[in-house]
CSV table of C-alpha atoms in Angstrom, one decimal:
chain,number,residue,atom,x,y,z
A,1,UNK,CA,-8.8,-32.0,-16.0
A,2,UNK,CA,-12.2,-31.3,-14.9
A,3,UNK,CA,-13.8,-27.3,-15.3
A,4,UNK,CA,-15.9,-26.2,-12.5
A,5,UNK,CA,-19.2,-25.0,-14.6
A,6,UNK,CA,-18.8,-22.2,-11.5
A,7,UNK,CA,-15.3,-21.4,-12.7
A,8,UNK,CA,-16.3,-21.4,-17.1
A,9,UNK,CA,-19.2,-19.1,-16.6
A,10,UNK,CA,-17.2,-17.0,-14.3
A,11,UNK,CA,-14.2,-16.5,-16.9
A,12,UNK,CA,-16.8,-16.3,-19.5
A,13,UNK,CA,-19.3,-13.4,-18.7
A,14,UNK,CA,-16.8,-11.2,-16.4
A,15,UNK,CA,-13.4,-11.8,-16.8
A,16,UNK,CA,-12.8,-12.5,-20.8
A,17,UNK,CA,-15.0,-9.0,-21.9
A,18,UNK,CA,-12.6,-6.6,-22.7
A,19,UNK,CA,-9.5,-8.1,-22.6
A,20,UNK,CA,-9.1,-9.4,-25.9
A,21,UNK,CA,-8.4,-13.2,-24.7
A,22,UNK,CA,-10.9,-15.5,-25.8
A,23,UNK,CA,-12.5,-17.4,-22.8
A,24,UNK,CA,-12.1,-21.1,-24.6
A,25,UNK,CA,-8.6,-20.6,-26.0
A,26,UNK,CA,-8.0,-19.3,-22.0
A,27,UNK,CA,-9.0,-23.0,-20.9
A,28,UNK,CA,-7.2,-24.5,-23.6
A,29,UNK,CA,-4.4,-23.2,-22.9
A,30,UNK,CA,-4.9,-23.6,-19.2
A,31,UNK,CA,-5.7,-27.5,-19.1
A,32,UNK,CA,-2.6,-27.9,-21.4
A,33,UNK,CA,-0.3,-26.6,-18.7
A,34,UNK,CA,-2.0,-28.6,-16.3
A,35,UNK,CA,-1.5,-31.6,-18.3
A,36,UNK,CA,2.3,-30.8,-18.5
A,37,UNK,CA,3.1,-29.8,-14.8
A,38,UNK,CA,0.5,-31.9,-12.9
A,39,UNK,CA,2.5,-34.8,-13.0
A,40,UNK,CA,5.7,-32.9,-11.9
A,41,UNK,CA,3.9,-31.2,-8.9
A,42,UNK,CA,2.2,-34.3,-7.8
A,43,UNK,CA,6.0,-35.6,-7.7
A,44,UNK,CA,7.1,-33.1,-5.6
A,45,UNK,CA,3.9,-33.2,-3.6
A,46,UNK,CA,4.6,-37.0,-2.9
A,47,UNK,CA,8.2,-35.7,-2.0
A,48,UNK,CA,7.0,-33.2,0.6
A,49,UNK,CA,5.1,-36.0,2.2
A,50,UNK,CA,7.9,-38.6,2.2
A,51,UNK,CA,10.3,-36.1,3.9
A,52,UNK,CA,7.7,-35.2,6.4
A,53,UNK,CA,6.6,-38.5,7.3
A,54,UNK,CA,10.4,-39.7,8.2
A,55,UNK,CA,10.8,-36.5,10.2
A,56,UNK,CA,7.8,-37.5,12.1
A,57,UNK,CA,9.0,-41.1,12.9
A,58,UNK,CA,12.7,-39.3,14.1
A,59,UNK,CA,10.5,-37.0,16.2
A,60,UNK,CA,8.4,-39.6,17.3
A,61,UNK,CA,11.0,-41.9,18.5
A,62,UNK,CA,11.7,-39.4,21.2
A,63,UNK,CA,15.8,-39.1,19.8
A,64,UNK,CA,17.7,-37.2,21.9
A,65,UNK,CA,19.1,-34.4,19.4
A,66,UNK,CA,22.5,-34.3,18.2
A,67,UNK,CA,23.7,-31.2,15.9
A,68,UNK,CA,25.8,-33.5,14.0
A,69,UNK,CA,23.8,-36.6,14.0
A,70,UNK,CA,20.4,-34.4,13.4
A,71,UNK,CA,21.9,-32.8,10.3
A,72,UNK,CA,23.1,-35.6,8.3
A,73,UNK,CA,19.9,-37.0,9.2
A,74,UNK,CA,18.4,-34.0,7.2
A,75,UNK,CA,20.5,-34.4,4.3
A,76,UNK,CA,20.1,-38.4,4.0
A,77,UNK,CA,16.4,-37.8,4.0
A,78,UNK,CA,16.7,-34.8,1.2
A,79,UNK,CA,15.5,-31.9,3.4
A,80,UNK,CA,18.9,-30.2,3.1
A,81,UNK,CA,20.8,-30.5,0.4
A,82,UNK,CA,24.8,-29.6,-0.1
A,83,UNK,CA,25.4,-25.8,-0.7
A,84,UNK,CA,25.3,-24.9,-4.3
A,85,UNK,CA,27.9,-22.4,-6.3
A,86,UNK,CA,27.5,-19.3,-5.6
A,87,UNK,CA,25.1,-17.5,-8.3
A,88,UNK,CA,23.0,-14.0,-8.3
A,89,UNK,CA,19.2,-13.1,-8.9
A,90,UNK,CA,18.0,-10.2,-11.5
A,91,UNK,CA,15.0,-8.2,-11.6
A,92,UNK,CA,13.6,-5.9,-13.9
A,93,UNK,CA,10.5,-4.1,-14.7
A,94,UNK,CA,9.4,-3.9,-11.1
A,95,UNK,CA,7.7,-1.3,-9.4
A,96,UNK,CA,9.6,1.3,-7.5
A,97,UNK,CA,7.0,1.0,-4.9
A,98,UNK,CA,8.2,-2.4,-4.4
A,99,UNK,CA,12.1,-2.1,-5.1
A,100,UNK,CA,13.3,0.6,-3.4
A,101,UNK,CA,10.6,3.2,-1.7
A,102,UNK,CA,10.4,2.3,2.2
A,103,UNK,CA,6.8,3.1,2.7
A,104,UNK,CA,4.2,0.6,4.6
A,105,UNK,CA,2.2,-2.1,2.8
A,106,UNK,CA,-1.3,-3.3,4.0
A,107,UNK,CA,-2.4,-6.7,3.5
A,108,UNK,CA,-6.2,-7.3,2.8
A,109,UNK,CA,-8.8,-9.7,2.0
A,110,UNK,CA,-9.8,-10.0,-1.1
A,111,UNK,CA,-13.2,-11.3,-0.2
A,112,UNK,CA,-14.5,-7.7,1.1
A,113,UNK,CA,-14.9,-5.1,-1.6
A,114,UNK,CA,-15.2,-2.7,1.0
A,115,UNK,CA,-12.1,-3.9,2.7
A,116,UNK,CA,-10.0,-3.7,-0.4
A,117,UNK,CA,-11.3,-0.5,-1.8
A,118,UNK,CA,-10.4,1.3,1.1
A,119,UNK,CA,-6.7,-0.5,0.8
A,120,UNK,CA,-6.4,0.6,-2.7
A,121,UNK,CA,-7.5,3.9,-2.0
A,122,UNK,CA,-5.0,4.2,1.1
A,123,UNK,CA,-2.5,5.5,-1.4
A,124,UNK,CA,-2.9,9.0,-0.2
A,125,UNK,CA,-4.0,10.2,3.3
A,126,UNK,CA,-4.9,14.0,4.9
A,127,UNK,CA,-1.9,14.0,7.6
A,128,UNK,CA,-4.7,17.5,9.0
A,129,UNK,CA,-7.7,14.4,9.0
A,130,UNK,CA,-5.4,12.4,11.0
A,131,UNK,CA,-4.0,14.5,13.4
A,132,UNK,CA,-7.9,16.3,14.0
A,133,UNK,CA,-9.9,13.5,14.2
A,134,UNK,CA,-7.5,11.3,16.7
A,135,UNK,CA,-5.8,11.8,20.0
A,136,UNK,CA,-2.4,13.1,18.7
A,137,UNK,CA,-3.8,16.6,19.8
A,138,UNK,CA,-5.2,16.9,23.1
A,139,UNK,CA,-8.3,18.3,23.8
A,140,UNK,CA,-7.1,20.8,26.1
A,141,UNK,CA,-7.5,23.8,26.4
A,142,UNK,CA,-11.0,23.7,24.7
A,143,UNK,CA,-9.5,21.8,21.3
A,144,UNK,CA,-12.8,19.4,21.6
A,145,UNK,CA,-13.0,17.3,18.5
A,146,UNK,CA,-16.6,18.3,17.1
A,147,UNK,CA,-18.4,17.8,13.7
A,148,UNK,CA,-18.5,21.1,13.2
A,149,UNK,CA,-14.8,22.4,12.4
A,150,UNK,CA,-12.9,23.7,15.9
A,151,UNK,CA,-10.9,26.8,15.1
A,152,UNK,CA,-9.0,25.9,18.0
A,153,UNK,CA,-8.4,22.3,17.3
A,154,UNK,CA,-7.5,23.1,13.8
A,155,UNK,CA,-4.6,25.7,15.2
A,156,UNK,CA,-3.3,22.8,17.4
A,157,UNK,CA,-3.3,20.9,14.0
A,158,UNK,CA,-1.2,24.0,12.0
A,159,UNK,CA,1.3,24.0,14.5
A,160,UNK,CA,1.6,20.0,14.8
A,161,UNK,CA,1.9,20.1,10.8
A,162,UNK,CA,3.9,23.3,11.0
A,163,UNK,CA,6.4,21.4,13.3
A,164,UNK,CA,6.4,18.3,10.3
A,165,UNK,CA,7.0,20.6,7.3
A,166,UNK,CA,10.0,22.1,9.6
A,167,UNK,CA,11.3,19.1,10.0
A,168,UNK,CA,11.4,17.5,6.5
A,169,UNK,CA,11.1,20.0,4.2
A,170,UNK,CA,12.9,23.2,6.2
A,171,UNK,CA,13.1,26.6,4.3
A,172,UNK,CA,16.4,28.8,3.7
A,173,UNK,CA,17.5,31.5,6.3
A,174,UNK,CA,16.0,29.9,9.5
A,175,UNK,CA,12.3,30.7,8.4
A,176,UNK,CA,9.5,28.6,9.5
A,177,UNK,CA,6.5,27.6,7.9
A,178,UNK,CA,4.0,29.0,10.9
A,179,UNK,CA,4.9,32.1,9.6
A,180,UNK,CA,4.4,31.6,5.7
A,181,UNK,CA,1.8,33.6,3.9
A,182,UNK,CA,2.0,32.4,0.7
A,183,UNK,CA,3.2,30.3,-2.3
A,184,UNK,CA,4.5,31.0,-5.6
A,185,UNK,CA,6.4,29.4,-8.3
A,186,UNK,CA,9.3,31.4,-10.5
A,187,UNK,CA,11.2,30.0,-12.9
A,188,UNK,CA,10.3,26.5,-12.1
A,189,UNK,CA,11.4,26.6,-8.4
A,190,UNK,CA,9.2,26.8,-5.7
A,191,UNK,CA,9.3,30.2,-3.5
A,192,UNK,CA,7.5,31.0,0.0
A,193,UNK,CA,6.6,34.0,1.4
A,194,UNK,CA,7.0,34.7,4.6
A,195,UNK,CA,6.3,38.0,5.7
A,196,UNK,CA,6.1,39.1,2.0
A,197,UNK,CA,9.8,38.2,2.2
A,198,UNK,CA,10.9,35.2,-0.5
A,199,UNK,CA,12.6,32.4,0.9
A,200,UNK,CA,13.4,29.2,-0.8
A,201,UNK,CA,13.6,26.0,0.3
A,202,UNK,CA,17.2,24.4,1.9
A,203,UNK,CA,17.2,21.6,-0.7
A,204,UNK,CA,15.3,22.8,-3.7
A,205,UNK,CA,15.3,19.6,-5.1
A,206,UNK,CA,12.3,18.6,-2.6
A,207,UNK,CA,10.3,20.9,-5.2
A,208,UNK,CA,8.7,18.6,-7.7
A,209,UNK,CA,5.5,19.6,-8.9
A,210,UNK,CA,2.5,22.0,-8.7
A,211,UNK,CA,-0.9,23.3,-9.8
A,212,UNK,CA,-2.0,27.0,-10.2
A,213,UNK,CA,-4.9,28.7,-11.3
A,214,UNK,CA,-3.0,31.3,-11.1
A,215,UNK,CA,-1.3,31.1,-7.9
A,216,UNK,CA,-0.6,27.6,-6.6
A,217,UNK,CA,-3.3,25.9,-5.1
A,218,UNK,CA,-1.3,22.9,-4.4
A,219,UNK,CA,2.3,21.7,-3.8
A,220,UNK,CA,4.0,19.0,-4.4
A,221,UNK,CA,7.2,18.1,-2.3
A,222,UNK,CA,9.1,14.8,-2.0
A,223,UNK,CA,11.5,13.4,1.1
A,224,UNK,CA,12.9,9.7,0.9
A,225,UNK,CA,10.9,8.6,-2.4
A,226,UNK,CA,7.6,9.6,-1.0
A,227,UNK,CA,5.2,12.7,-1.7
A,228,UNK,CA,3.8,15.3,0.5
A,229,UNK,CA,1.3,17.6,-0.9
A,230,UNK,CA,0.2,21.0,0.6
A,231,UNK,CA,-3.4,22.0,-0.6
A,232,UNK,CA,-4.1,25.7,-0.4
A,233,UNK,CA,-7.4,27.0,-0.9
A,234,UNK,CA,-7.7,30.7,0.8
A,235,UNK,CA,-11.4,30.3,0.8
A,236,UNK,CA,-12.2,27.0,2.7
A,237,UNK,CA,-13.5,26.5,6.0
A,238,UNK,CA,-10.0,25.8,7.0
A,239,UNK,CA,-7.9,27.5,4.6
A,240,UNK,CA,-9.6,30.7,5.6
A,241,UNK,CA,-7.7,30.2,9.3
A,242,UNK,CA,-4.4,30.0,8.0
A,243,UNK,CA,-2.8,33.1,6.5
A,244,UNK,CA,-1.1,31.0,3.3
A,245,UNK,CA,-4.8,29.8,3.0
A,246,UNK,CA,-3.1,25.9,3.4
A,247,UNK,CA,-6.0,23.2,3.9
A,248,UNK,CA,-4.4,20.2,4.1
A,249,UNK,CA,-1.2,18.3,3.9
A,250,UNK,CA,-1.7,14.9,1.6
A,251,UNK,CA,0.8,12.2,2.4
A,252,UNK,CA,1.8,9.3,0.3
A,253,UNK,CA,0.6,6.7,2.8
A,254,UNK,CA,0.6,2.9,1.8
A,255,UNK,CA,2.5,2.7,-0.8
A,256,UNK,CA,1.6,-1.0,-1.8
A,257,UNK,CA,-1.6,-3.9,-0.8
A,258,UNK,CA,-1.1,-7.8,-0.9
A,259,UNK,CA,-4.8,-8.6,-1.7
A,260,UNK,CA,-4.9,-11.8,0.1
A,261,UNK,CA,-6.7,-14.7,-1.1
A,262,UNK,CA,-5.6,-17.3,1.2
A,263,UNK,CA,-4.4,-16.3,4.5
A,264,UNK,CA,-7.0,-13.9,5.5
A,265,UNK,CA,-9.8,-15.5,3.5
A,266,UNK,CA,-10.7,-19.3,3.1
A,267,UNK,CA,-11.0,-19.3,-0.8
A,268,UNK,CA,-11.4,-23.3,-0.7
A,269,UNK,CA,-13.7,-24.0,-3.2
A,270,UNK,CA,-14.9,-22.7,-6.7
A,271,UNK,CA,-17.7,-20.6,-5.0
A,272,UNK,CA,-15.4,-19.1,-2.7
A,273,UNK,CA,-12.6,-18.9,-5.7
A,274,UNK,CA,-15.4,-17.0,-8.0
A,275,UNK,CA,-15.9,-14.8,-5.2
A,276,UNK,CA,-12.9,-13.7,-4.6
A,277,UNK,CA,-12.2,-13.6,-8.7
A,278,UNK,CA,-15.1,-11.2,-9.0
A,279,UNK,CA,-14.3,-8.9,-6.1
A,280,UNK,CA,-10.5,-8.0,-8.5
A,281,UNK,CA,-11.7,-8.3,-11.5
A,282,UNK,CA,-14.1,-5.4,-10.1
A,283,UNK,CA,-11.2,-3.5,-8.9
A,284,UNK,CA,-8.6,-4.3,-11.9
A,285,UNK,CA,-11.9,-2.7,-14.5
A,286,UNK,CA,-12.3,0.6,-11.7
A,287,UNK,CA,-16.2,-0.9,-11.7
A,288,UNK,CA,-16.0,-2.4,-7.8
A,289,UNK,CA,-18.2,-0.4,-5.9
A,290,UNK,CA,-18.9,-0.6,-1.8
A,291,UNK,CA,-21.7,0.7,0.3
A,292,UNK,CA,-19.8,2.9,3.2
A,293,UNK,CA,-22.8,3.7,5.3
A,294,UNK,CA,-24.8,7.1,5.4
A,295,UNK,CA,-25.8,6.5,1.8
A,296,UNK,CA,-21.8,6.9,0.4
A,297,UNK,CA,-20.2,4.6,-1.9
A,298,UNK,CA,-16.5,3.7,-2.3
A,299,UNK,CA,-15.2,2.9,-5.3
């Protein structure tokens, strides 16, 4: 097979580095694979085409279709073929993200660092960003959204987040959290004061991780396989506002990306292929950076 010079120099100076693989045993490898299966996928190529080009004739002919007559049709020409015994497919090793947490997935372009940095950084989100910065809360009532933080606005936020944390992770004896004051953690379980009184939550199990320095400055809760972390920090421009100091609630947003490299982006050629090649190997080493306007950088 024939190397794109594009393609070698590629593998050479920026993939190979630091991976242990040598860049020519990579292509040796490679071409001898392509040497084994090219002939086997330029059979089933020239299948595909056979199939479809005696599907166009029948279409073609202007038949008038017949269930019956339209499916043996299909399996003379070896587009269908007779059921199989019955049989069962295994995984293993595969990412609980993937298997069994139902959380949304994006899909991006690989072709825009910018684009996929912000998809793998989507990961975690500020539910108090989302709800303060869009129209889920109404500017009523003099809840303007402003660049300088709205007292107002931000109480509209508490009692929308209030409402969420009721909801999903509701505390013992009919407490609520617009009333909670503070956080501790005894014994390994998680304990809210509300009114200086200590409730628990209904299902302690929702409890499963923190950080203190002393008291808790953040907590980690989980419902349906994804987390939800409240941020405290008494002394914040927001925390101040609330009396448990709470600053923000972090929610496990997108729990997975397809980088796309074909759909969304036309990665034809070996220009277009390197492109896309150096945009992931950028963000598989954590050295993909993207300018984000007013002089930020994602990475």
């Amino acid at each position: 097979f024939t190397l794109s010079p594009t393609h070698s120099r590629f593998c050479s100076s920026q993939i190979a580095p630091g991976t242990g693989v040598d860049a020519d045993h990579f292509w040796s490898a490679f071409g001898k694979l392509v040497i084994e299966n090219g002939p086997k996928n330029k059979a089933l190529l020239d299948k595909r085409d056979t199939i479809q080009a005696k599907l166009d004739e029948y279409h073609k002919a202007g038949k008038t279709l017949e269930t019956s007559e339209y499916k043996k049709f299909l399996v003379d020409i070896g587009y269908l073929v007779q059921e199989g015994t019955p049989f069962k497919v295994g995984t293993a090793n595969v990412d609980p993200e993937i298997a069994t947490i139902a959380g949304p997935q994006l899909v991006c372009p690989v072709d825009n660092p910018r684009f996929i940095l912000n998809a793998a950084n989507a990961r975690w989100g500020s539910m108090m960003d989302a709800l303060y910065g869009t129209d889920a809360v109404s500017e009523e009532g003099g809840a303007i959204k402003s660049k300088q933080y709205n007292p107002v606005r931000g109480q509209r936020v508490f009692e929308q987040t209030h409402g969420f944390l009721d909801e999903f992770f509701p505390l013992a004896d009919g407490a609520t959290y617009q009333d909670v004051t503070g956080f501790l953690v005894k014994d390994g379980k998680l304990v809210v004061l509300v009114e200086n009184k200590e409730v628990a939550l209904k299902n302690g199990a929702q409890f499963v991780g923190y950080t203190a320095s002393p008291e808790p400055t953040s907590v980690l809760l989980l419902q349906n396989g994804m987390h939800f972390e409240i941020k405290v920090d008494r002394y914040s421009t927001v925390g101040k506002t609330h009396p448990a100091g709470v600053e923000d609630v972090v929610v496990e947003s997108a729990m997975s990306a397809i980088a796309d490299c074909e759909d969304s982006v036309a990665a034809v050629d070996a220009e277009d292929k390197a492109n896309v090649y150096a945009t992931w190997t950028g963000l598989m080493k954590g050295s993909l950076t993207a300018p984000m306007g007013g002089g930020k950088v994602r990475t």
